[in-house]
mmCIF file with all atom_site columns, C-alpha atoms in Angstrom:
data_model
loop_
_atom_site.group_PDB
_atom_site.id
_atom_site.type_symbol
_atom_site.label_atom_id
_atom_site.label_alt_id
_atom_site.label_comp_id
_atom_site.label_asym_id
_atom_site.label_entity_id
_atom_site.label_seq_id
_atom_site.pdbx_PDB_ins_code
_atom_site.Cartn_x
_atom_site.Cartn_y
_atom_site.Cartn_z
_atom_site.occupancy
_atom_site.B_iso_or_equiv
_atom_site.pdbx_formal_charge
_atom_site.auth_seq_id
_atom_site.auth_comp_id
_atom_site.auth_asym_id
_atom_site.auth_atom_id
_atom_site.pdbx_PDB_model_num
ATOM 1   C CA . MET A 1 1   ? 89.084  5.750  30.894  1.00 0.00 ? 17  MET A CA 1
ATOM 2   C CA . SER A 1 2   ? 90.872  3.294  28.170  1.00 0.00 ? 18  SER A CA 1
ATOM 3   C CA . HIS A 1 3   ? 94.199  3.546  25.827  1.00 0.00 ? 19  HIS A CA 1
ATOM 4   C CA . GLU A 1 4   ? 91.985  4.571  22.827  1.00 0.00 ? 20  GLU A CA 1
ATOM 5   C CA . SER A 1 5   ? 90.038  7.185  24.566  1.00 0.00 ? 21  SER A CA 1
ATOM 6   C CA . ILE A 1 6   ? 92.668  8.731  26.461  1.00 0.00 ? 22  ILE A CA 1
ATOM 7   C CA . HIS A 1 7   ? 94.484  8.938  22.851  1.00 0.00 ? 23  HIS A CA 1
ATOM 8   C CA . GLU A 1 8   ? 91.790  10.406 21.024  1.00 0.00 ? 24  GLU A CA 1
ATOM 9   C CA . HIS A 1 9   ? 90.377  13.176 23.790  1.00 0.00 ? 25  HIS A CA 1
ATOM 10  C CA . LEU A 1 10  ? 93.971  14.391 23.615  1.00 0.00 ? 26  LEU A CA 1
ATOM 11  C CA . LEU A 1 11  ? 94.188  14.257 19.470  1.00 0.00 ? 27  LEU A CA 1
ATOM 12  C CA . ILE A 1 12  ? 90.692  16.058 19.540  1.00 0.00 ? 28  ILE A CA 1
ATOM 13  C CA . SER A 1 13  ? 91.232  18.825 21.853  1.00 0.00 ? 29  SER A CA 1
ATOM 14  C CA . ALA A 1 14  ? 94.431  19.240 20.465  1.00 0.00 ? 30  ALA A CA 1
ATOM 15  C CA . ARG A 1 15  ? 92.556  20.252 16.586  1.00 0.00 ? 31  ARG A CA 1
ATOM 16  C CA . LYS A 1 16  ? 90.354  22.300 19.022  1.00 0.00 ? 32  LYS A CA 1
ATOM 17  C CA . TRP A 1 17  ? 93.741  24.473 20.498  1.00 0.00 ? 33  TRP A CA 1
ATOM 18  C CA . ALA A 1 18  ? 95.309  24.338 16.888  1.00 0.00 ? 34  ALA A CA 1
ATOM 19  C CA . ARG A 1 19  ? 92.540  25.789 14.756  1.00 0.00 ? 35  ARG A CA 1
ATOM 20  C CA . THR A 1 20  ? 91.373  28.240 17.205  1.00 0.00 ? 36  THR A CA 1
ATOM 21  C CA . ALA A 1 21  ? 95.311  29.180 16.991  1.00 0.00 ? 37  ALA A CA 1
ATOM 22  C CA . VAL A 1 22  ? 94.758  30.140 13.102  1.00 0.00 ? 38  VAL A CA 1
ATOM 23  C CA . ASP A 1 23  ? 92.158  31.909 13.447  1.00 0.00 ? 39  ASP A CA 1
ATOM 24  C CA . ALA A 1 24  ? 93.814  34.345 15.855  1.00 0.00 ? 40  ALA A CA 1
ATOM 25  C CA . TYR A 1 25  ? 96.397  34.664 13.638  1.00 0.00 ? 41  TYR A CA 1
ATOM 26  C CA . LEU A 1 26  ? 93.873  35.000 10.027  1.00 0.00 ? 42  LEU A CA 1
ATOM 27  C CA . GLU A 1 27  ? 91.689  37.868 12.307  1.00 0.00 ? 43  GLU A CA 1
ATOM 28  C CA . GLU A 1 28  ? 92.049  41.013 10.190  1.00 0.00 ? 44  GLU A CA 1
ATOM 29  C CA . HIS A 1 29  ? 94.158  42.220 13.371  1.00 0.00 ? 45  HIS A CA 1
ATOM 30  C CA . ILE A 1 30  ? 96.327  39.516 14.239  1.00 0.00 ? 46  ILE A CA 1
ATOM 31  C CA . ASP A 1 31  ? 95.572  38.714 18.014  1.00 0.00 ? 47  ASP A CA 1
ATOM 32  C CA . GLN A 1 32  ? 99.356  37.459 18.328  1.00 0.00 ? 48  GLN A CA 1
ATOM 33  C CA . ASP A 1 33  ? 99.667  36.028 22.319  1.00 0.00 ? 49  ASP A CA 1
ATOM 34  C CA . PHE A 1 34  ? 96.448  34.162 21.456  1.00 0.00 ? 50  PHE A CA 1
ATOM 35  C CA . ALA A 1 35  ? 97.367  32.612 18.903  1.00 0.00 ? 51  ALA A CA 1
ATOM 36  C CA . VAL A 1 36  ? 101.176 31.711 19.771  1.00 0.00 ? 52  VAL A CA 1
ATOM 37  C CA . HIS A 1 37  ? 99.457  30.212 23.356  1.00 0.00 ? 53  HIS A CA 1
ATOM 38  C CA . HIS A 1 38  ? 96.680  27.908 21.777  1.00 0.00 ? 54  HIS A CA 1
ATOM 39  C CA . MET A 1 39  ? 99.307  26.674 19.138  1.00 0.00 ? 55  MET A CA 1
ATOM 40  C CA . ALA A 1 40  ? 101.369 25.599 21.872  1.00 0.00 ? 56  ALA A CA 1
ATOM 41  C CA . VAL A 1 41  ? 98.971  23.626 24.213  1.00 0.00 ? 57  VAL A CA 1
ATOM 42  C CA . ALA A 1 42  ? 97.813  22.154 20.812  1.00 0.00 ? 58  ALA A CA 1
ATOM 43  C CA . VAL A 1 43  ? 101.465 21.204 20.361  1.00 0.00 ? 59  VAL A CA 1
ATOM 44  C CA . GLU A 1 44  ? 101.537 19.904 23.922  1.00 0.00 ? 60  GLU A CA 1
ATOM 45  C CA . HIS A 1 45  ? 98.561  17.668 23.698  1.00 0.00 ? 61  HIS A CA 1
ATOM 46  C CA . ALA A 1 46  ? 99.347  15.903 20.494  1.00 0.00 ? 62  ALA A CA 1
ATOM 47  C CA . SER A 1 47  ? 102.897 14.757 21.417  1.00 0.00 ? 63  SER A CA 1
ATOM 48  C CA . LYS A 1 48  ? 100.719 13.376 24.726  1.00 0.00 ? 64  LYS A CA 1
ATOM 49  C CA . ALA A 1 49  ? 97.966  12.300 21.961  1.00 0.00 ? 65  ALA A CA 1
ATOM 50  C CA . TYR A 1 50  ? 101.339 10.387 20.189  1.00 0.00 ? 66  TYR A CA 1
ATOM 51  C CA . LEU A 1 51  ? 102.679 8.953  23.374  1.00 0.00 ? 67  LEU A CA 1
ATOM 52  C CA . ALA A 1 52  ? 99.084  7.734  24.572  1.00 0.00 ? 68  ALA A CA 1
ATOM 53  C CA . SER A 1 53  ? 98.529  6.071  21.362  1.00 0.00 ? 69  SER A CA 1
ATOM 54  C CA . ILE A 1 54  ? 101.774 3.795  22.354  1.00 0.00 ? 70  ILE A CA 1
ATOM 55  C CA . ALA A 1 55  ? 101.033 3.422  25.968  1.00 0.00 ? 71  ALA A CA 1
ATOM 56  C CA . PRO A 1 56  ? 99.304  5.691  28.053  1.00 0.00 ? 72  PRO A CA 1
ATOM 57  C CA . VAL A 1 57  ? 102.026 5.090  31.143  1.00 0.00 ? 73  VAL A CA 1
ATOM 58  C CA . LEU A 1 58  ? 104.521 7.151  28.364  1.00 0.00 ? 74  LEU A CA 1
ATOM 59  C CA . LEU A 1 59  ? 102.212 10.498 30.149  1.00 0.00 ? 75  LEU A CA 1
ATOM 60  C CA . ALA A 1 60  ? 103.660 9.556  33.422  1.00 0.00 ? 76  ALA A CA 1
ATOM 61  C CA . SER A 1 61  ? 105.243 12.486 35.623  1.00 0.00 ? 77  SER A CA 1
ATOM 62  C CA . GLU A 1 62  ? 108.600 12.965 35.096  1.00 0.00 ? 78  GLU A CA 1
ATOM 63  C CA . LYS A 1 63  ? 109.201 12.928 38.500  1.00 0.00 ? 79  LYS A CA 1
ATOM 64  C CA . GLN A 1 64  ? 108.451 9.456  40.837  1.00 0.00 ? 80  GLN A CA 1
ATOM 65  C CA . PRO A 1 65  ? 104.500 9.017  39.563  1.00 0.00 ? 81  PRO A CA 1
ATOM 66  C CA . SER A 1 66  ? 102.270 8.194  42.016  1.00 0.00 ? 82  SER A CA 1
ATOM 67  C CA . VAL A 1 67  ? 100.207 4.713  42.576  1.00 0.00 ? 83  VAL A CA 1
ATOM 68  C CA . ASP A 1 68  ? 97.169  6.407  41.772  1.00 0.00 ? 84  ASP A CA 1
ATOM 69  C CA . ASP A 1 69  ? 98.381  8.170  38.656  1.00 0.00 ? 85  ASP A CA 1
ATOM 70  C CA . LEU A 1 70  ? 99.482  5.104  37.617  1.00 0.00 ? 86  LEU A CA 1
ATOM 71  C CA . LEU A 1 71  ? 96.331  3.047  38.192  1.00 0.00 ? 87  LEU A CA 1
ATOM 72  C CA . VAL A 1 72  ? 94.297  5.969  35.985  1.00 0.00 ? 88  VAL A CA 1
ATOM 73  C CA . LEU A 1 73  ? 96.804  5.616  33.517  1.00 0.00 ? 89  LEU A CA 1
ATOM 74  C CA . SER A 1 74  ? 96.867  2.267  33.069  1.00 0.00 ? 90  SER A CA 1
ATOM 75  C CA . GLY A 1 75  ? 93.194  1.797  32.499  1.00 0.00 ? 91  GLY A CA 1
ATOM 76  C CA . ASN A 1 76  ? 92.527  1.155  36.679  1.00 0.00 ? 92  ASN A CA 1
ATOM 77  C CA . GLU A 1 77  ? 90.954  4.296  37.545  1.00 0.00 ? 93  GLU A CA 1
ATOM 78  C CA . ASP A 1 78  ? 88.098  2.522  39.460  1.00 0.00 ? 94  ASP A CA 1
ATOM 79  C CA . LYS A 1 79  ? 91.124  1.331  41.793  1.00 0.00 ? 95  LYS A CA 1
ATOM 80  C CA . ALA A 1 80  ? 92.442  5.582  41.820  1.00 0.00 ? 96  ALA A CA 1
ATOM 81  C CA . LYS A 1 81  ? 91.773  6.606  45.142  1.00 0.00 ? 97  LYS A CA 1
ATOM 82  C CA . LYS A 1 82  ? 91.190  10.031 43.428  1.00 0.00 ? 98  LYS A CA 1
ATOM 83  C CA . GLY A 1 83  ? 90.933  9.348  39.579  1.00 0.00 ? 99  GLY A CA 1
ATOM 84  C CA . ARG A 1 84  ? 91.705  11.134 36.487  1.00 0.00 ? 100 ARG A CA 1
ATOM 85  C CA . ALA A 1 85  ? 90.545  14.261 38.826  1.00 0.00 ? 101 ALA A CA 1
ATOM 86  C CA . GLY A 1 86  ? 94.299  14.026 40.154  1.00 0.00 ? 102 GLY A CA 1
ATOM 87  C CA . LEU A 1 87  ? 96.071  13.789 37.646  1.00 0.00 ? 103 LEU A CA 1
ATOM 88  C CA . LYS A 1 88  ? 99.123  14.627 37.247  1.00 0.00 ? 104 LYS A CA 1
ATOM 89  C CA . THR A 1 89  ? 101.235 13.726 33.606  1.00 0.00 ? 105 THR A CA 1
ATOM 90  C CA . ILE A 1 90  ? 104.252 14.758 32.075  1.00 0.00 ? 106 ILE A CA 1
ATOM 91  C CA . GLY A 1 91  ? 104.476 19.154 31.396  1.00 0.00 ? 107 GLY A CA 1
ATOM 92  C CA . GLY A 1 92  ? 104.701 20.328 28.198  1.00 0.00 ? 108 GLY A CA 1
ATOM 93  C CA . GLU A 1 93  ? 108.773 20.078 27.125  1.00 0.00 ? 109 GLU A CA 1
ATOM 94  C CA . GLY A 1 94  ? 108.714 16.586 28.685  1.00 0.00 ? 110 GLY A CA 1
ATOM 95  C CA . ALA A 1 95  ? 106.440 15.691 25.838  1.00 0.00 ? 111 ALA A CA 1
ATOM 96  C CA . ILE A 1 96  ? 107.620 17.284 23.218  1.00 0.00 ? 112 ILE A CA 1
ATOM 97  C CA . LEU A 1 97  ? 111.011 15.424 24.067  1.00 0.00 ? 113 LEU A CA 1
ATOM 98  C CA . ARG A 1 98  ? 109.695 12.015 24.827  1.00 0.00 ? 114 ARG A CA 1
ATOM 99  C CA . ALA A 1 99  ? 107.280 12.288 21.766  1.00 0.00 ? 115 ALA A CA 1
ATOM 100 C CA . ALA A 1 100 ? 110.870 13.119 19.026  1.00 0.00 ? 116 ALA A CA 1
ATOM 101 C CA . GLN A 1 101 ? 112.660 10.771 20.724  1.00 0.00 ? 117 GLN A CA 1
ATOM 102 C CA . LEU A 1 102 ? 110.206 8.207  19.995  1.00 0.00 ? 118 LEU A CA 1
ATOM 103 C CA . LEU A 1 103 ? 109.584 9.737  16.337  1.00 0.00 ? 119 LEU A CA 1
ATOM 104 C CA . GLY A 1 104 ? 113.018 8.205  15.888  1.00 0.00 ? 120 GLY A CA 1
ATOM 105 C CA . PRO A 1 105 ? 116.553 10.116 14.518  1.00 0.00 ? 121 PRO A CA 1
ATOM 106 C CA . GLU A 1 106 ? 115.090 11.169 11.724  1.00 0.00 ? 122 GLU A CA 1
ATOM 107 C CA . HIS A 1 107 ? 113.139 12.905 12.747  1.00 0.00 ? 123 HIS A CA 1
ATOM 108 C CA . LYS A 1 108 ? 114.475 16.414 12.959  1.00 0.00 ? 124 LYS A CA 1
ATOM 109 C CA . THR A 1 109 ? 112.277 18.858 15.898  1.00 0.00 ? 125 THR A CA 1
ATOM 110 C CA . PRO A 1 110 ? 112.023 22.344 14.320  1.00 0.00 ? 126 PRO A CA 1
ATOM 111 C CA . ALA A 1 111 ? 113.938 25.161 15.329  1.00 0.00 ? 127 ALA A CA 1
ATOM 112 C CA . LYS A 1 112 ? 111.824 27.711 16.986  1.00 0.00 ? 128 LYS A CA 1
ATOM 113 C CA . LEU A 1 113 ? 109.215 24.575 18.580  1.00 0.00 ? 129 LEU A CA 1
ATOM 114 C CA . LYS A 1 114 ? 111.439 25.794 22.235  1.00 0.00 ? 130 LYS A CA 1
ATOM 115 C CA . GLU A 1 115 ? 110.703 29.232 21.444  1.00 0.00 ? 131 GLU A CA 1
ATOM 116 C CA . LEU A 1 116 ? 106.909 28.668 21.232  1.00 0.00 ? 132 LEU A CA 1
ATOM 117 C CA . ARG A 1 117 ? 106.834 26.929 23.976  1.00 0.00 ? 133 ARG A CA 1
ATOM 118 C CA . GLU A 1 118 ? 108.170 29.793 26.072  1.00 0.00 ? 134 GLU A CA 1
ATOM 119 C CA . SER A 1 119 ? 106.811 32.754 24.093  1.00 0.00 ? 135 SER A CA 1
ATOM 120 C CA . ARG A 1 120 ? 103.374 30.620 25.740  1.00 0.00 ? 136 ARG A CA 1
ATOM 121 C CA . ASN A 1 121 ? 104.775 30.134 29.333  1.00 0.00 ? 137 ASN A CA 1
ATOM 122 C CA . GLY A 1 122 ? 105.476 34.183 28.819  1.00 0.00 ? 138 GLY A CA 1
ATOM 123 C CA . ILE A 1 123 ? 102.180 34.665 28.283  1.00 0.00 ? 139 ILE A CA 1
ATOM 124 C CA . THR A 1 124 ? 100.223 31.993 30.764  1.00 0.00 ? 140 THR A CA 1
ATOM 125 C CA . HIS A 1 125 ? 102.396 33.916 33.445  1.00 0.00 ? 141 HIS A CA 1
ATOM 126 C CA . MET A 1 126 ? 103.695 37.570 32.502  1.00 0.00 ? 142 MET A CA 1
ATOM 127 C CA . GLY A 1 127 ? 101.948 38.390 29.923  1.00 0.00 ? 143 GLY A CA 1
ATOM 128 C CA . TRP A 1 128 ? 104.939 38.479 27.523  1.00 0.00 ? 144 TRP A CA 1
ATOM 129 C CA . GLY A 1 129 ? 105.003 37.864 24.286  1.00 0.00 ? 145 GLY A CA 1
ATOM 130 C CA . GLN A 1 130 ? 107.237 37.557 21.246  1.00 0.00 ? 146 GLN A CA 1
ATOM 131 C CA . PRO A 1 131 ? 106.998 40.986 18.654  1.00 0.00 ? 147 PRO A CA 1
ATOM 132 C CA . VAL A 1 132 ? 104.411 40.061 16.018  1.00 0.00 ? 148 VAL A CA 1
ATOM 133 C CA . THR A 1 133 ? 106.558 39.403 13.282  1.00 0.00 ? 149 THR A CA 1
ATOM 134 C CA . GLU A 1 134 ? 108.402 35.813 15.104  1.00 0.00 ? 150 GLU A CA 1
ATOM 135 C CA . CYS A 1 135 ? 104.681 35.288 15.569  1.00 0.00 ? 151 CYS A CA 1
ATOM 136 C CA . ARG A 1 136 ? 104.360 33.268 12.374  1.00 0.00 ? 152 ARG A CA 1
ATOM 137 C CA . ALA A 1 137 ? 107.840 31.039 12.751  1.00 0.00 ? 153 ALA A CA 1
ATOM 138 C CA . LEU A 1 138 ? 106.626 30.110 15.768  1.00 0.00 ? 154 LEU A CA 1
ATOM 139 C CA . LEU A 1 139 ? 103.044 28.767 14.935  1.00 0.00 ? 155 LEU A CA 1
ATOM 140 C CA . ALA A 1 140 ? 105.301 27.197 11.351  1.00 0.00 ? 156 ALA A CA 1
ATOM 141 C CA . ALA A 1 141 ? 106.895 25.291 13.952  1.00 0.00 ? 157 ALA A CA 1
ATOM 142 C CA . GLY A 1 142 ? 104.461 23.764 15.843  1.00 0.00 ? 158 GLY A CA 1
ATOM 143 C CA . ILE A 1 143 ? 102.374 23.419 12.442  1.00 0.00 ? 159 ILE A CA 1
ATOM 144 C CA . GLU A 1 144 ? 105.470 21.552 11.061  1.00 0.00 ? 160 GLU A CA 1
ATOM 145 C CA . HIS A 1 145 ? 105.771 19.526 14.746  1.00 0.00 ? 161 HIS A CA 1
ATOM 146 C CA . ILE A 1 146 ? 101.952 18.473 14.448  1.00 0.00 ? 162 ILE A CA 1
ATOM 147 C CA . ASN A 1 147 ? 102.079 17.114 11.247  1.00 0.00 ? 163 ASN A CA 1
ATOM 148 C CA . ALA A 1 148 ? 104.855 14.768 12.370  1.00 0.00 ? 164 ALA A CA 1
ATOM 149 C CA . LEU A 1 149 ? 102.893 13.412 15.250  1.00 0.00 ? 165 LEU A CA 1
ATOM 150 C CA . LEU A 1 150 ? 99.226  12.828 12.259  1.00 0.00 ? 166 LEU A CA 1
ATOM 151 C CA . LYS A 1 151 ? 101.626 10.892 10.212  1.00 0.00 ? 167 LYS A CA 1
ATOM 152 C CA . ALA A 1 152 ? 103.328 8.872  12.974  1.00 0.00 ? 168 ALA A CA 1
ATOM 153 C CA . LEU A 1 153 ? 99.769  8.574  13.653  1.00 0.00 ? 169 LEU A CA 1
ATOM 154 C CA . SER A 1 154 ? 98.525  7.294  10.766  1.00 0.00 ? 170 SER A CA 1
ATOM 155 C CA . ALA A 1 155 ? 95.623  10.697 10.943  1.00 0.00 ? 171 ALA A CA 1
ATOM 156 C CA . GLU A 1 156 ? 95.269  12.802 7.686   1.00 0.00 ? 172 GLU A CA 1
ATOM 157 C CA . PRO A 1 157 ? 96.171  15.820 8.143   1.00 0.00 ? 173 PRO A CA 1
ATOM 158 C CA . ASP A 1 158 ? 92.896  17.577 6.351   1.00 0.00 ? 174 ASP A CA 1
ATOM 159 C CA . GLY A 1 159 ? 90.965  16.075 9.447   1.00 0.00 ? 175 GLY A CA 1
ATOM 160 C CA . PHE A 1 160 ? 93.022  17.291 12.199  1.00 0.00 ? 176 PHE A CA 1
ATOM 161 C CA . TRP A 1 161 ? 92.880  20.830 10.380  1.00 0.00 ? 177 TRP A CA 1
ATOM 162 C CA . GLY A 1 162 ? 89.917  20.768 8.029   1.00 0.00 ? 178 GLY A CA 1
ATOM 163 C CA . ALA A 1 163 ? 89.541  24.273 6.177   1.00 0.00 ? 179 ALA A CA 1
ATOM 164 C CA . HIS A 1 164 ? 92.889  25.556 7.581   1.00 0.00 ? 180 HIS A CA 1
ATOM 165 C CA . LEU A 1 165 ? 94.783  22.893 5.785   1.00 0.00 ? 181 LEU A CA 1
ATOM 166 C CA . GLU A 1 166 ? 95.786  25.275 3.149   1.00 0.00 ? 182 GLU A CA 1
ATOM 167 C CA . ALA A 1 167 ? 96.579  27.898 5.602   1.00 0.00 ? 183 ALA A CA 1
ATOM 168 C CA . CYS A 1 168 ? 98.724  26.073 7.685   1.00 0.00 ? 184 CYS A CA 1
ATOM 169 C CA . THR A 1 169 ? 100.281 24.531 4.327   1.00 0.00 ? 185 THR A CA 1
ATOM 170 C CA . ALA A 1 170 ? 100.859 28.242 3.501   1.00 0.00 ? 186 ALA A CA 1
ATOM 171 C CA . LEU A 1 171 ? 102.187 28.859 6.262   1.00 0.00 ? 187 LEU A CA 1
ATOM 172 C CA . VAL A 1 172 ? 104.943 26.685 6.557   1.00 0.00 ? 188 VAL A CA 1
ATOM 173 C CA . ALA A 1 173 ? 105.983 27.836 3.446   1.00 0.00 ? 189 ALA A CA 1
ATOM 174 C CA . GLN A 1 174 ? 108.766 30.407 3.447   1.00 0.00 ? 190 GLN A CA 1
ATOM 175 C CA . ALA A 1 175 ? 108.119 31.501 -0.371  1.00 0.00 ? 191 ALA A CA 1
ATOM 176 C CA . THR A 1 176 ? 104.013 32.381 0.307   1.00 0.00 ? 192 THR A CA 1
ATOM 177 C CA . SER A 1 177 ? 103.686 36.058 1.352   1.00 0.00 ? 193 SER A CA 1
ATOM 178 C CA . GLU A 1 178 ? 101.327 37.331 4.666   1.00 0.00 ? 194 GLU A CA 1
ATOM 179 C CA . MET A 1 179 ? 99.496  39.049 1.446   1.00 0.00 ? 195 MET A CA 1
ATOM 180 C CA . GLU A 1 180 ? 98.399  35.656 -0.002  1.00 0.00 ? 196 GLU A CA 1
ATOM 181 C CA . ILE A 1 181 ? 97.809  33.861 3.088   1.00 0.00 ? 197 ILE A CA 1
ATOM 182 C CA . ARG A 1 182 ? 95.270  35.767 3.382   1.00 0.00 ? 198 ARG A CA 1
ATOM 183 C CA . TYR A 1 183 ? 94.046  36.546 0.276   1.00 0.00 ? 199 TYR A CA 1
ATOM 184 C CA . TYR A 1 184 ? 93.254  32.715 0.740   1.00 0.00 ? 200 TYR A CA 1
ATOM 185 C CA . ALA A 1 185 ? 92.114  32.959 4.495   1.00 0.00 ? 201 ALA A CA 1
ATOM 186 C CA . LYS A 1 186 ? 89.109  35.459 3.512   1.00 0.00 ? 202 LYS A CA 1
ATOM 187 C CA . LEU A 1 187 ? 88.385  33.575 0.186   1.00 0.00 ? 203 LEU A CA 1
ATOM 188 C CA . ARG A 1 188 ? 88.095  30.258 2.222   1.00 0.00 ? 204 ARG A CA 1
ATOM 189 C CA . GLN A 1 189 ? 85.584  32.370 4.156   1.00 0.00 ? 205 GLN A CA 1
ATOM 190 C CA . ALA A 1 190 ? 83.729  34.313 1.440   1.00 0.00 ? 206 ALA A CA 1
ATOM 191 C CA . ARG A 1 191 ? 83.132  30.911 0.102   1.00 0.00 ? 207 ARG A CA 1
ATOM 192 C CA . GLU A 1 192 ? 81.978  29.210 3.419   1.00 0.00 ? 208 GLU A CA 1
ATOM 193 C CA . ARG A 1 193 ? 79.910  32.312 4.635   1.00 0.00 ? 209 ARG A CA 1
ATOM 194 C CA . PHE A 1 194 ? 78.312  32.138 0.670   1.00 0.00 ? 210 PHE A CA 1
ATOM 195 C CA . ALA A 1 195 ? 77.730  28.394 0.833   1.00 0.00 ? 211 ALA A CA 1
ATOM 196 C CA . GLU A 1 196 ? 75.933  28.817 4.676   1.00 0.00 ? 212 GLU A CA 1
ATOM 197 C CA . THR A 1 197 ? 73.511  31.800 3.266   1.00 0.00 ? 213 THR A CA 1
ATOM 198 C CA . THR A 1 198 ? 72.637  29.796 0.551   1.00 0.00 ? 214 THR A CA 1
ATOM 199 C CA . ARG A 1 199 ? 71.835  26.094 1.778   1.00 0.00 ? 215 ARG A CA 1
ATOM 200 C CA . ARG A 1 200 ? 68.438  26.427 1.555   1.00 0.00 ? 216 ARG A CA 1
ATOM 201 C CA . LEU A 1 201 ? 68.444  27.630 -2.403  1.00 0.00 ? 217 LEU A CA 1
ATOM 202 C CA . SER A 1 202 ? 68.048  25.500 -5.634  1.00 0.00 ? 218 SER A CA 1
ATOM 203 C CA . GLU A 1 203 ? 70.199  25.309 -7.755  1.00 0.00 ? 219 GLU A CA 1
ATOM 204 C CA . THR A 1 204 ? 68.971  27.937 -9.885  1.00 0.00 ? 220 THR A CA 1
ATOM 205 C CA . GLU A 1 205 ? 67.925  29.895 -7.149  1.00 0.00 ? 221 GLU A CA 1
ATOM 206 C CA . ILE A 1 206 ? 71.543  29.834 -6.715  1.00 0.00 ? 222 ILE A CA 1
ATOM 207 C CA . ALA A 1 207 ? 72.734  30.840 -10.146 1.00 0.00 ? 223 ALA A CA 1
ATOM 208 C CA . GLU A 1 208 ? 70.489  33.590 -9.907  1.00 0.00 ? 224 GLU A CA 1
ATOM 209 C CA . LEU A 1 209 ? 71.972  35.395 -7.177  1.00 0.00 ? 225 LEU A CA 1
ATOM 210 C CA . VAL A 1 210 ? 75.352  34.666 -8.185  1.00 0.00 ? 226 VAL A CA 1
ATOM 211 C CA . SER A 1 211 ? 74.917  36.170 -11.601 1.00 0.00 ? 227 SER A CA 1
ATOM 212 C CA . SER A 1 212 ? 73.009  39.272 -9.863  1.00 0.00 ? 228 SER A CA 1
ATOM 213 C CA . LEU A 1 213 ? 76.336  39.801 -7.302  1.00 0.00 ? 229 LEU A CA 1
ATOM 214 C CA . SER A 1 214 ? 78.619  39.520 -11.029 1.00 0.00 ? 230 SER A CA 1
ATOM 215 C CA . ALA A 1 215 ? 76.724  42.329 -12.336 1.00 0.00 ? 231 ALA A CA 1
ATOM 216 C CA . LEU A 1 216 ? 77.224  44.792 -9.372  1.00 0.00 ? 232 LEU A CA 1
ATOM 217 C CA . PRO A 1 217 ? 79.368  47.613 -10.001 1.00 0.00 ? 233 PRO A CA 1
ATOM 218 C CA . THR A 1 218 ? 81.124  47.322 -6.586  1.00 0.00 ? 234 THR A CA 1
ATOM 219 C CA . ALA A 1 219 ? 81.478  43.524 -7.132  1.00 0.00 ? 235 ALA A CA 1
ATOM 220 C CA . ALA A 1 220 ? 83.194  42.108 -3.827  1.00 0.00 ? 236 ALA A CA 1
ATOM 221 C CA . PRO A 1 221 ? 87.678  41.687 -4.356  1.00 0.00 ? 237 PRO A CA 1
ATOM 222 C CA . TRP A 1 222 ? 87.638  37.453 -4.647  1.00 0.00 ? 238 TRP A CA 1
ATOM 223 C CA . PRO A 1 223 ? 85.219  35.123 -7.507  1.00 0.00 ? 239 PRO A CA 1
ATOM 224 C CA . LEU A 1 224 ? 81.971  34.479 -6.292  1.00 0.00 ? 240 LEU A CA 1
ATOM 225 C CA . SER A 1 225 ? 80.639  30.876 -6.998  1.00 0.00 ? 241 SER A CA 1
ATOM 226 C CA . ALA A 1 226 ? 78.292  28.601 -5.760  1.00 0.00 ? 242 ALA A CA 1
ATOM 227 C CA . PRO A 1 227 ? 79.118  25.380 -4.137  1.00 0.00 ? 243 PRO A CA 1
ATOM 228 C CA . ALA A 1 228 ? 80.643  22.344 -5.391  1.00 0.00 ? 244 ALA A CA 1
#
């Protein structure tokens, strides 16, 4: 397991969990526990990806790591008895603290990040979540922390968040209302569905379809447009 593969694997995993978290939040009926749990996992994996990008041994457990753990994390998995299957690494809270320390004094850890982690533990072990009113603030804390890590990794936010970049930016911006966030999320989803449905049509056929849909008396509540 190379230095690069550990870092890349963790960042890909963080991206998957983070996008799924935002998906759950943007659903018509918010699956708050799902969103909070998955964002907390994304924060942990992104923090570990940052640590691994510097040196994989930074993922070693806070307690005395085993020789096998050190062999795997140093790129000598072939010499370890159990390999990655037996690997024990630093916990989520420790990974976040280590990452914050390495990001430097100018980095300010979001105030709600600890609460996000605690909520994830409550959901995982006891099925206890936070009130729905807390969901946005907890997700915003996770997004802010991940964005700081992406900057340190010289990774583009749009490559990580993909189609969710605009929604994530709005989630962090306190001035943006919930109605606006959900409106633009639905608008994006409608455009994606339209693009997928019409991807085999010619430009002329798409233009004719848009024209016919626009003429309907029960037109969609957002503007339809052909994909650029």
